[in-house]
Amino acid sequence: MGMHFCLYVLLQGYIYRLVIEPGTSPNKMKYLTGGIGGRMSRFIVLEGIDGSGKSSVKKALPARLNLNNLVLTEEPTKSWLGDAVRRSHREKVNPFTEAFLFIADRAAHSDQIRDWLSRGNTVISDRYYHSTVAYQGAALEGKVDFDPVPWLLSINRKVSVEPDIVFFFKVDPEIALSRLKDRDELSKFEQIGFLRKVTANYDRLVDLCRNVIVIDAARPFEEVVLDVMSNLYGNI
């Protein structure tokens, strides 16, 4: 394949990808709609273990996308249900209770996401049901006599909106933890052994879920962002 260059152009509410091949005359330049334009609603989810860089990517995307109809959200949410989830992190709550707190928060969040999408917004969420399956699946491992991953996946899908794209930011847990070294205290989820189990569950979700794109998050931040941008315009 020959070398080519891509430019992204915002025009009348739509983003276009301009592909320029060496020697191509201006009248033969190809305009391809990226599909993430101002009049098309899309639901995009960013997933990965803590320290994978997904939250930093979410903060960087608005300036890159330059869309008026972009909604950024996250889980746990900032509602009282999300507060209950965060409280469960600090207290000794059994994994079943914690999983269902996440699901309750997600059910309410999904209603809000449906409303945003119905209004023509593009929604980007930092975490969604995949996090509960990966994290609570790891927490339940060895405590139940069944495989918790497909069980949690089935329950969560019943209350969720299926994303158009899920970006899984994959990074070795040791690298992820090194990025969290400035935190005063690591949570119960931010332990190397536990994060390895979570990563293994995310790997399973790549095969079990639709529209998952794996991003090598061990690379420099700018490379990661450009990879996400390229996949956004190539898949939506």
Coordinates of N, CA and C in Angstrom, one line a residue:
M1 N 0.9 -1.2 0.0 CA 0.0 0.0 0.0 C 0.9 1.2 0.0
G2 N 0.6 2.2 -0.9 CA 1.4 3.4 -0.9 C 1.1 4.4 0.2
M3 N 2.1 5.3 0.4 CA 1.9 6.2 1.5 C 0.8 7.2 1.2
H4 N 0.0 7.6 2.2 CA -0.9 8.7 2.0 C -1.0 9.5 3.2
F5 N -1.6 10.7 3.1 CA -1.8 11.6 4.2 C -3.3 11.9 4.4
C6 N -3.7 12.1 5.7 CA -5.1 12.3 6.0 C -5.2 13.6 6.7
L7 N -6.2 14.4 6.3 CA -6.6 15.6 7.1 C -8.0 15.5 7.4
Y8 N -8.4 16.0 8.6 CA -9.8 16.0 9.0 C -10.4 17.4 9.0
V9 N -11.5 17.5 8.3 CA -12.1 18.9 8.1 C -13.5 18.9 8.6
L10 N -13.8 20.0 9.4 CA -15.2 20.2 9.9 C -15.9 21.1 8.9
L11 N -17.0 20.7 8.3 CA -17.7 21.5 7.3 C -19.2 21.3 7.5
Q12 N -19.8 22.4 7.8 CA -21.3 22.5 8.0 C -21.8 21.4 8.9
G13 N -21.1 21.2 10.1 CA -21.6 20.3 11.1 C -21.1 18.9 10.9
Y14 N -20.4 18.6 9.8 CA -20.0 17.2 9.6 C -18.4 17.2 9.5
I15 N -17.9 16.1 9.9 CA -16.4 15.9 9.8 C -16.1 15.1 8.6
Y16 N -15.2 15.5 7.8 CA -14.8 14.8 6.6 C -13.3 14.4 6.7
R17 N -13.0 13.3 6.2 CA -11.6 12.9 6.1 C -11.1 13.1 4.7
L18 N -10.0 13.9 4.6 CA -9.4 14.2 3.3 C -8.2 13.4 3.1
V19 N -8.2 12.4 2.2 CA -7.1 11.5 1.9 C -6.3 12.0 0.7
I20 N -5.1 12.3 0.9 CA -4.2 12.8 -0.1 C -3.1 11.8 -0.4
E21 N -3.0 11.4 -1.6 CA -1.9 10.5 -2.0 C -0.9 11.3 -2.8
P22 N 0.4 10.9 -2.7 CA 1.4 11.6 -3.4 C 1.1 11.7 -4.9
G23 N 1.2 12.8 -5.5 CA 1.0 13.0 -6.9 C -0.5 13.2 -7.3
T24 N -1.4 13.2 -6.3 CA -2.8 13.3 -6.6 C -3.1 14.8 -6.9
S25 N -3.8 15.1 -8.0 CA -4.1 16.4 -8.3 C -5.3 16.9 -7.4
P26 N -5.4 18.2 -7.1 CA -6.5 18.7 -6.2 C -7.9 18.2 -6.6
N27 N -8.1 18.1 -7.9 CA -9.5 17.8 -8.4 C -9.8 16.3 -8.2
K28 N -8.8 15.5 -7.8 CA -9.0 14.1 -7.6 C -8.9 13.7 -6.1
M29 N -8.8 14.7 -5.2 CA -8.8 14.4 -3.8 C -10.1 13.8 -3.3
K30 N -10.0 12.8 -2.4 CA -11.2 12.1 -2.0 C -11.7 12.5 -0.7
Y31 N -13.0 12.9 -0.7 CA -13.6 13.3 0.6 C -14.4 12.1 1.0
L32 N -14.2 11.6 2.2 CA -14.9 10.5 2.8 C -15.6 11.0 4.1
T33 N -16.9 10.8 4.2 CA -17.6 11.2 5.5 C -17.1 10.3 6.6
G34 N -16.8 11.0 7.7 CA -16.4 10.2 8.9 C -17.5 9.7 9.7
G35 N -18.7 10.2 9.5 CA -19.9 9.6 10.2 C -20.0 10.1 11.6
I36 N -19.1 11.0 12.1 CA -19.3 11.4 13.5 C -19.8 12.9 13.5
G37 N -20.5 13.2 12.4 CA -20.9 14.6 12.2 C -21.9 15.1 13.2
G38 N -22.2 16.4 13.1 CA -23.0 17.1 14.1 C -24.5 16.6 14.1
R39 N -24.9 15.9 13.0 CA -26.3 15.4 13.0 C -26.5 13.9 13.1
M40 N -25.4 13.3 13.6 CA -25.5 11.8 13.7 C -25.2 11.4 15.1
S41 N -26.1 10.8 15.8 CA -25.8 10.4 17.2 C -25.1 9.1 17.3
R42 N -24.1 9.0 18.1 CA -23.3 7.8 18.3 C -22.9 7.7 19.8
F43 N -22.8 6.4 20.2 CA -22.5 6.2 21.6 C -21.1 5.5 21.7
I44 N -20.1 6.1 22.3 CA -18.8 5.6 22.3 C -18.4 5.4 23.8
V45 N -17.7 4.3 24.1 CA -17.3 3.9 25.4 C -15.8 3.7 25.5
L46 N -15.2 4.3 26.5 CA -13.8 4.1 26.8 C -13.6 3.2 28.0
E47 N -12.9 2.1 27.8 CA -12.7 1.1 28.9 C -11.3 0.8 29.1
G48 N -11.0 0.3 30.3 CA -9.6 -0.2 30.6 C -9.4 -0.1 32.1
I49 N -8.3 -0.7 32.6 CA -8.1 -0.6 34.0 C -7.6 0.8 34.4
D50 N -7.7 1.1 35.7 CA -7.2 2.4 36.2 C -5.7 2.5 35.8
G51 N -5.4 3.7 35.3 CA -4.0 3.9 34.9 C -3.8 3.6 33.4
S52 N -4.8 3.2 32.7 CA -4.7 2.9 31.3 C -4.7 4.2 30.4
G53 N -5.1 5.3 31.0 CA -5.1 6.5 30.2 C -6.4 6.9 29.5
K54 N -7.4 6.1 29.7 CA -8.7 6.4 29.0 C -9.3 7.7 29.4
S55 N -9.2 8.0 30.7 CA -9.8 9.3 31.2 C -9.1 10.5 30.6
S56 N -7.8 10.4 30.4 CA -7.0 11.5 29.8 C -7.4 11.6 28.3
V57 N -7.6 10.5 27.7 CA -8.1 10.5 26.3 C -9.4 11.2 26.2
K58 N -10.3 10.9 27.1 CA -11.7 11.5 27.0 C -11.6 13.0 27.1
K59 N -10.7 13.5 28.0 CA -10.5 14.9 28.1 C -9.9 15.6 26.9
A60 N -9.1 14.8 26.1 CA -8.5 15.3 24.9 C -9.4 15.3 23.7
L61 N -10.4 14.5 23.7 CA -11.2 14.3 22.5 C -12.0 15.6 22.1
P62 N -12.7 16.3 23.0 CA -13.5 17.4 22.6 C -12.8 18.4 21.7
A63 N -11.6 18.8 22.0 CA -10.8 19.8 21.2 C -10.5 19.2 19.9
R64 N -10.3 17.9 19.8 CA -9.9 17.2 18.5 C -11.2 17.0 17.6
L65 N -12.3 16.7 18.3 CA -13.5 16.5 17.5 C -14.2 17.8 17.1
N66 N -14.2 18.7 18.0 CA -14.7 20.1 17.7 C -16.2 20.0 17.3
L67 N -17.0 19.3 18.1 CA -18.4 19.1 17.8 C -19.2 19.8 18.9
N68 N -20.3 20.4 18.4 CA -21.2 21.1 19.3 C -22.2 20.2 20.1
N69 N -22.4 19.0 19.5 CA -23.4 18.1 20.1 C -22.7 16.9 20.7
L70 N -21.6 17.2 21.4 CA -20.8 16.1 22.1 C -21.1 16.1 23.6
V71 N -21.5 15.0 24.1 CA -21.7 14.9 25.6 C -20.7 13.9 26.2
L72 N -20.0 14.4 27.2 CA -19.1 13.5 28.0 C -19.7 13.1 29.3
T73 N -19.6 11.8 29.6 CA -20.2 11.3 30.8 C -19.3 10.2 31.3
E74 N -19.6 9.7 32.5 CA -18.8 8.7 33.2 C -19.6 7.8 34.1
E75 N -18.9 6.7 34.5 CA -19.5 5.9 35.6 C -18.4 5.6 36.6
P76 N -18.7 5.5 37.9 CA -20.0 5.8 38.4 C -20.4 7.3 38.1
T77 N -21.7 7.5 38.0 CA -22.2 8.8 37.7 C -22.1 9.7 38.9
K78 N -22.5 11.0 38.7 CA -22.5 12.0 39.8 C -23.9 12.0 40.6
S79 N -24.7 11.1 40.3 CA -26.0 11.0 41.0 C -25.9 10.4 42.3
W80 N -27.0 10.3 43.1 CA -26.9 9.7 44.4 C -26.7 8.2 44.3
L81 N -27.0 7.6 43.1 CA -26.7 6.2 42.9 C -25.2 6.0 42.7
G82 N -24.6 7.0 42.0 CA -23.2 6.9 41.8 C -22.4 7.1 43.1
D83 N -23.0 8.0 44.0 CA -22.4 8.2 45.3 C -22.5 6.9 46.1
A84 N -23.5 6.2 46.0 CA -23.7 4.9 46.7 C -22.6 3.9 46.2
V85 N -22.3 3.9 44.9 CA -21.2 3.1 44.4 C -19.9 3.5 45.0
R86 N -19.6 4.8 45.0 CA -18.3 5.2 45.5 C -18.2 4.9 47.0
R87 N -19.3 5.0 47.7 CA -19.3 4.7 49.2 C -19.0 3.2 49.3
S88 N -19.5 2.4 48.5 CA -19.2 0.9 48.6 C -17.8 0.6 48.4
H89 N -17.0 1.5 47.6 CA -15.6 1.3 47.5 C -14.9 1.4 48.8
R90 N -15.4 2.3 49.6 CA -14.7 2.6 50.9 C -15.1 1.7 52.0
E91 N -16.2 1.0 51.9 CA -16.7 0.2 52.9 C -16.6 -1.3 52.5
K92 N -16.7 -2.2 53.5 CA -16.6 -3.6 53.2 C -18.0 -4.1 52.7
V93 N -18.2 -4.1 51.4 CA -19.5 -4.5 50.8 C -19.2 -5.8 50.0
N94 N -20.0 -6.8 50.1 CA -19.8 -8.0 49.4 C -19.9 -7.8 47.9
P95 N -19.2 -8.6 47.1 CA -19.2 -8.3 45.6 C -20.5 -8.3 45.0
F96 N -21.5 -9.1 45.5 CA -22.8 -9.2 44.9 C -23.5 -7.8 45.1
T97 N -23.5 -7.3 46.3 CA -24.1 -6.0 46.6 C -23.5 -4.9 45.7
E98 N -22.1 -4.9 45.7 CA -21.4 -3.9 44.9 C -21.8 -4.0 43.4
A99 N -21.9 -5.2 42.9 CA -22.2 -5.4 41.5 C -23.6 -4.8 41.2
F100 N -24.6 -5.0 42.1 CA -25.9 -4.5 41.8 C -26.1 -3.0 42.1
L101 N -25.2 -2.5 42.9 CA -25.2 -1.0 43.0 C -24.7 -0.4 41.7
F102 N -23.7 -1.0 41.1 CA -23.2 -0.5 39.8 C -24.4 -0.6 38.7
I103 N -25.1 -1.7 38.8 CA -26.1 -2.0 37.8 C -27.3 -1.0 38.0
A104 N -27.6 -0.6 39.2 CA -28.7 0.4 39.5 C -28.3 1.7 38.9
D105 N -27.0 2.1 39.2 CA -26.5 3.4 38.7 C -26.5 3.4 37.1
R106 N -26.2 2.2 36.6 CA -26.1 2.1 35.1 C -27.5 2.2 34.5
A107 N -28.5 1.6 35.1 CA -29.9 1.6 34.6 C -30.4 3.1 34.4
A108 N -30.1 3.9 35.5 CA -30.5 5.3 35.4 C -29.7 6.0 34.4
H109 N -28.4 5.7 34.4 CA -27.5 6.4 33.4 C -27.9 6.1 32.0
S110 N -28.3 4.9 31.7 CA -28.7 4.4 30.4 C -29.9 5.2 29.9
D111 N -30.9 5.5 30.8 CA -32.0 6.3 30.4 C -31.6 7.7 30.0
Q112 N -30.6 8.3 30.7 CA -30.1 9.6 30.3 C -29.3 9.5 28.9
I113 N -28.6 8.4 28.7 CA -27.9 8.2 27.5 C -28.9 8.1 26.3
R114 N -29.9 7.4 26.5 CA -31.0 7.3 25.5 C -31.5 8.6 25.1
D115 N -31.8 9.4 26.1 CA -32.3 10.8 25.9 C -31.3 11.6 25.1
W116 N -30.0 11.6 25.5 CA -29.0 12.4 24.8 C -29.0 11.9 23.3
L117 N -29.0 10.6 23.1 CA -28.9 10.1 21.7 C -30.1 10.5 20.9
S118 N -31.3 10.5 21.5 CA -32.5 10.8 20.8 C -32.5 12.3 20.4
R119 N -31.7 13.1 21.0 CA -31.6 14.5 20.7 C -30.5 14.8 19.7
G120 N -29.9 13.7 19.1 CA -28.9 13.8 18.1 C -27.4 14.1 18.6
N121 N -27.2 13.8 19.9 CA -25.9 14.0 20.5 C -25.0 12.8 20.2
T122 N -23.7 13.0 20.2 CA -22.7 11.9 20.3 C -22.3 11.9 21.7
V123 N -22.3 10.7 22.3 CA -22.1 10.5 23.7 C -20.8 9.7 23.9
I124 N -19.9 10.2 24.7 CA -18.7 9.4 25.1 C -18.7 9.2 26.6
S125 N -18.6 7.9 27.0 CA -18.7 7.6 28.4 C -17.4 6.9 28.8
D126 N -16.8 7.5 29.9 CA -15.7 6.9 30.6 C -16.2 5.8 31.5
R127 N -16.1 4.6 31.0 CA -16.6 3.3 31.6 C -18.1 3.1 31.3
Y128 N -18.4 1.8 31.2 CA -19.8 1.4 31.1 C -20.0 0.0 31.6
Y129 N -20.9 -0.8 31.1 CA -21.1 -2.1 31.7 C -19.9 -3.0 31.6
H130 N -19.0 -2.8 30.7 CA -17.8 -3.7 30.6 C -17.0 -3.6 31.8
S131 N -17.0 -2.4 32.5 CA -16.2 -2.3 33.7 C -16.7 -3.2 34.8
T132 N -18.1 -3.2 35.0 CA -18.7 -4.0 36.0 C -18.4 -5.5 35.7
V133 N -18.5 -5.9 34.5 CA -18.2 -7.3 34.2 C -16.8 -7.7 34.5
A134 N -15.9 -6.8 34.1 CA -14.4 -7.1 34.3 C -14.0 -7.0 35.8
Y135 N -14.4 -5.9 36.5 CA -14.0 -5.7 37.8 C -14.8 -6.6 38.8
Q136 N -16.1 -6.6 38.8 CA -16.9 -7.4 39.7 C -16.8 -8.9 39.3
G137 N -16.5 -9.2 38.1 CA -16.3 -10.6 37.7 C -15.0 -11.1 38.4
A138 N -14.0 -10.2 38.5 CA -12.8 -10.6 39.2 C -13.0 -10.7 40.7
A139 N -13.8 -9.8 41.2 CA -14.1 -9.8 42.7 C -14.9 -11.1 43.1
L140 N -15.8 -11.6 42.2 CA -16.6 -12.7 42.4 C -15.8 -14.0 42.1
E141 N -14.7 -13.9 41.4 CA -14.0 -15.2 41.1 C -13.6 -16.0 42.3
G142 N -13.9 -17.2 42.3 CA -13.6 -18.1 43.5 C -14.6 -18.0 44.6
K143 N -15.6 -17.1 44.5 CA -16.5 -16.9 45.6 C -17.9 -17.5 45.2
V144 N -18.0 -17.9 43.9 CA -19.3 -18.5 43.4 C -19.0 -19.8 42.7
D145 N -20.0 -20.6 42.5 CA -19.8 -21.9 41.8 C -20.1 -21.8 40.4
F146 N -20.1 -20.6 39.8 CA -20.4 -20.5 38.3 C -19.4 -19.4 37.8
D147 N -19.4 -19.3 36.5 CA -18.5 -18.3 35.9 C -19.2 -16.9 35.9
P148 N -18.7 -15.9 36.7 CA -19.4 -14.7 36.9 C -19.4 -13.8 35.7
V149 N -18.5 -14.0 34.7 CA -18.4 -13.0 33.6 C -19.6 -13.1 32.7
P150 N -20.0 -14.2 32.1 CA -21.2 -14.3 31.3 C -22.5 -13.9 32.1
W151 N -22.5 -14.3 33.4 CA -23.7 -13.9 34.2 C -23.8 -12.4 34.4
L152 N -22.7 -11.7 34.7 CA -22.8 -10.3 34.8 C -23.1 -9.6 33.5
L153 N -22.5 -10.2 32.4 CA -22.7 -9.6 31.1 C -24.2 -9.7 30.7
S154 N -24.8 -10.8 31.0 CA -26.2 -10.9 30.6 C -27.1 -9.9 31.4
I155 N -26.9 -9.8 32.7 CA -27.7 -8.9 33.5 C -27.5 -7.4 33.1
N156 N -26.2 -7.0 32.8 CA -25.9 -5.7 32.5 C -26.5 -5.3 31.1
R157 N -26.5 -6.2 30.2 CA -27.0 -5.9 28.8 C -28.5 -5.6 28.9
K158 N -29.2 -6.1 29.8 CA -30.6 -5.9 29.9 C -31.0 -4.5 30.3
V159 N -30.1 -3.8 30.9 CA -30.4 -2.4 31.3 C -29.6 -1.4 30.6
S160 N -28.8 -1.8 29.6 CA -27.8 -0.9 29.0 C -28.1 -0.6 27.5
V161 N -27.5 0.5 27.0 CA -27.5 0.8 25.6 C -26.3 0.2 25.0
E162 N -26.5 -0.5 23.9 CA -25.3 -1.1 23.2 C -24.5 -0.1 22.5
P163 N -23.2 0.1 22.9 CA -22.4 1.1 22.3 C -22.1 0.8 20.8
D164 N -21.9 1.9 20.1 CA -21.4 1.8 18.7 C -20.0 1.4 18.6
I165 N -19.2 1.9 19.5 CA -17.8 1.6 19.6 C -17.3 1.5 21.0
V166 N -16.6 0.5 21.4 CA -15.9 0.4 22.7 C -14.4 0.3 22.5
F167 N -13.7 1.3 23.0 CA -12.3 1.3 23.0 C -11.8 0.7 24.3
F168 N -11.0 -0.4 24.1 CA -10.4 -1.0 25.3 C -8.9 -0.6 25.3
F169 N -8.6 0.2 26.3 CA -7.2 0.7 26.4 C -6.4 -0.4 27.2
K170 N -5.6 -1.2 26.4 CA -4.9 -2.3 27.1 C -3.5 -1.9 27.4
V171 N -3.2 -2.2 28.7 CA -1.8 -1.9 29.2 C -1.5 -2.9 30.3
D172 N -0.3 -3.2 30.5 CA 0.1 -4.1 31.5 C -0.2 -3.5 32.9
P173 N -0.7 -4.2 33.8 CA -1.1 -3.6 35.1 C 0.1 -3.0 35.8
E174 N 1.3 -3.5 35.7 CA 2.5 -2.9 36.3 C 2.7 -1.4 35.8
I175 N 2.6 -1.3 34.5 CA 2.7 0.1 33.9 C 1.6 1.0 34.4
A176 N 0.4 0.4 34.4 CA -0.8 1.2 34.9 C -0.6 1.7 36.3
L177 N -0.1 0.8 37.2 CA 0.1 1.2 38.6 C 1.2 2.2 38.7
S178 N 2.2 2.1 37.9 CA 3.3 3.1 37.9 C 2.8 4.5 37.6
R179 N 1.7 4.6 36.8 CA 1.2 5.9 36.4 C 0.3 6.4 37.6
L180 N 0.0 5.6 38.5 CA -0.9 6.0 39.7 C -0.1 6.2 40.9
K181 N 1.3 6.3 40.8 CA 2.1 6.4 42.0 C 2.0 7.6 42.8
D182 N 1.5 8.7 42.1 CA 1.3 10.0 42.8 C 0.1 10.0 43.7
R183 N -0.8 9.0 43.6 CA -2.0 9.0 44.4 C -1.7 8.7 45.8
D184 N -2.4 9.4 46.8 CA -2.1 9.2 48.2 C -2.3 7.8 48.6
E185 N -3.4 7.2 48.1 CA -3.7 5.8 48.5 C -4.4 5.1 47.3
L186 N -4.0 3.9 47.1 CA -4.6 3.1 46.0 C -5.9 2.4 46.6
S187 N -6.9 2.3 45.7 CA -8.1 1.7 46.1 C -7.9 0.2 46.2
K188 N -9.0 -0.5 46.7 CA -8.9 -2.0 46.7 C -8.8 -2.6 45.3
F189 N -9.3 -1.8 44.3 CA -9.2 -2.3 42.9 C -7.9 -2.1 42.3
E190 N -7.0 -1.3 42.9 CA -5.8 -0.9 42.3 C -4.6 -1.7 42.9
Q191 N -4.7 -3.0 42.9 CA -3.7 -3.9 43.3 C -3.3 -4.8 42.2
I192 N -2.0 -5.2 42.1 CA -1.5 -5.8 40.9 C -2.2 -7.2 40.6
G193 N -2.4 -8.0 41.7 CA -3.0 -9.3 41.4 C -4.4 -9.2 40.9
F194 N -5.2 -8.2 41.6 CA -6.5 -8.0 41.2 C -6.6 -7.5 39.7
L195 N -5.7 -6.5 39.4 CA -5.8 -5.9 38.1 C -5.4 -6.9 37.0
R196 N -4.6 -7.9 37.3 CA -4.3 -8.9 36.3 C -5.6 -9.7 36.0
K197 N -6.4 -10.0 37.0 CA -7.7 -10.7 36.8 C -8.6 -9.9 36.0
V198 N -8.7 -8.6 36.3 CA -9.5 -7.7 35.6 C -9.1 -7.6 34.1
T199 N -7.8 -7.5 33.8 CA -7.3 -7.5 32.5 C -7.7 -8.7 31.7
A200 N -7.6 -9.9 32.4 CA -8.0 -11.1 31.7 C -9.5 -11.1 31.4
N201 N -10.3 -10.5 32.2 CA -11.7 -10.4 31.9 C -12.0 -9.5 30.8
Y202 N -11.3 -8.4 30.7 CA -11.4 -7.5 29.6 C -11.0 -8.2 28.3
D203 N -10.0 -9.0 28.3 CA -9.6 -9.8 27.1 C -10.7 -10.7 26.7
R204 N -11.4 -11.3 27.6 CA -12.6 -12.1 27.3 C -13.7 -11.3 26.6
L205 N -13.9 -10.1 27.1 CA -15.0 -9.3 26.6 C -14.7 -8.8 25.2
V206 N -13.4 -8.8 24.8 CA -13.1 -8.5 23.4 C -13.8 -9.5 22.5
D207 N -13.9 -10.7 22.9 CA -14.5 -11.8 22.1 C -16.0 -11.9 22.3
L208 N -16.4 -11.5 23.5 CA -17.9 -11.7 23.9 C -18.7 -10.5 23.4
C209 N -18.1 -9.3 23.2 CA -18.9 -8.1 22.9 C -18.6 -7.6 21.5
R210 N -19.6 -6.9 21.0 CA -19.5 -6.3 19.6 C -18.8 -5.0 19.6
N211 N -18.2 -4.7 18.5 CA -17.7 -3.3 18.3 C -16.5 -2.9 19.2
V212 N -15.7 -3.9 19.7 CA -14.6 -3.6 20.6 C -13.3 -3.4 19.8
I213 N -12.7 -2.3 20.0 CA -11.4 -2.0 19.4 C -10.3 -1.9 20.5
V214 N -9.3 -2.7 20.3 CA -8.2 -2.7 21.3 C -7.2 -1.7 21.0
I215 N -6.9 -0.8 21.9 CA -5.9 0.2 21.8 C -4.7 -0.1 22.6
D216 N -3.5 -0.1 22.0 CA -2.2 -0.3 22.8 C -2.0 1.0 23.6
A217 N -2.3 0.9 24.9 CA -2.2 2.1 25.7 C -0.9 2.3 26.4
A218 N 0.1 1.4 26.1 CA 1.4 1.6 26.7 C 2.2 2.6 25.9
R219 N 1.7 3.0 24.7 CA 2.5 3.9 23.9 C 2.4 5.4 24.4
P220 N 3.2 6.3 23.9 CA 3.0 7.7 24.3 C 1.6 8.2 24.0
F221 N 1.2 9.1 24.9 CA -0.2 9.6 24.9 C -0.7 10.1 23.5
E222 N 0.2 10.9 22.9 CA -0.3 11.4 21.6 C -0.5 10.3 20.5
E223 N 0.3 9.3 20.6 CA 0.0 8.2 19.7 C -1.3 7.5 20.0
V224 N -1.6 7.3 21.2 CA -2.8 6.7 21.6 C -4.0 7.5 21.2
V225 N -4.0 8.8 21.3 CA -5.1 9.7 20.9 C -5.3 9.6 19.4
L226 N -4.2 9.7 18.7 CA -4.3 9.6 17.2 C -4.8 8.3 16.7
D227 N -4.5 7.2 17.5 CA -5.1 5.9 17.1 C -6.6 5.9 17.3
V228 N -7.0 6.5 18.4 CA -8.5 6.6 18.7 C -9.1 7.4 17.6
M229 N -8.6 8.6 17.3 CA -9.2 9.4 16.3 C -9.3 8.7 14.9
S230 N -8.2 8.0 14.6 CA -8.2 7.2 13.3 C -9.3 6.2 13.3
N231 N -9.5 5.5 14.4 CA -10.6 4.5 14.5 C -11.9 5.1 14.5
L232 N -12.1 6.2 15.1 CA -13.4 6.9 15.1 C -13.8 7.2 13.7
Y233 N -13.0 7.8 12.9 CA -13.3 8.2 11.5 C -13.4 7.0 10.6
G234 N -12.7 5.9 11.0 CA -12.7 4.7 10.1 C -13.9 3.8 10.4
N235 N -14.5 3.9 11.5 CA -15.5 2.9 11.9 C -16.9 3.5 12.2
I236 N -17.1 4.8 12.3 CA -18.4 5.4 12.5 C -18.9 6.0 11.3

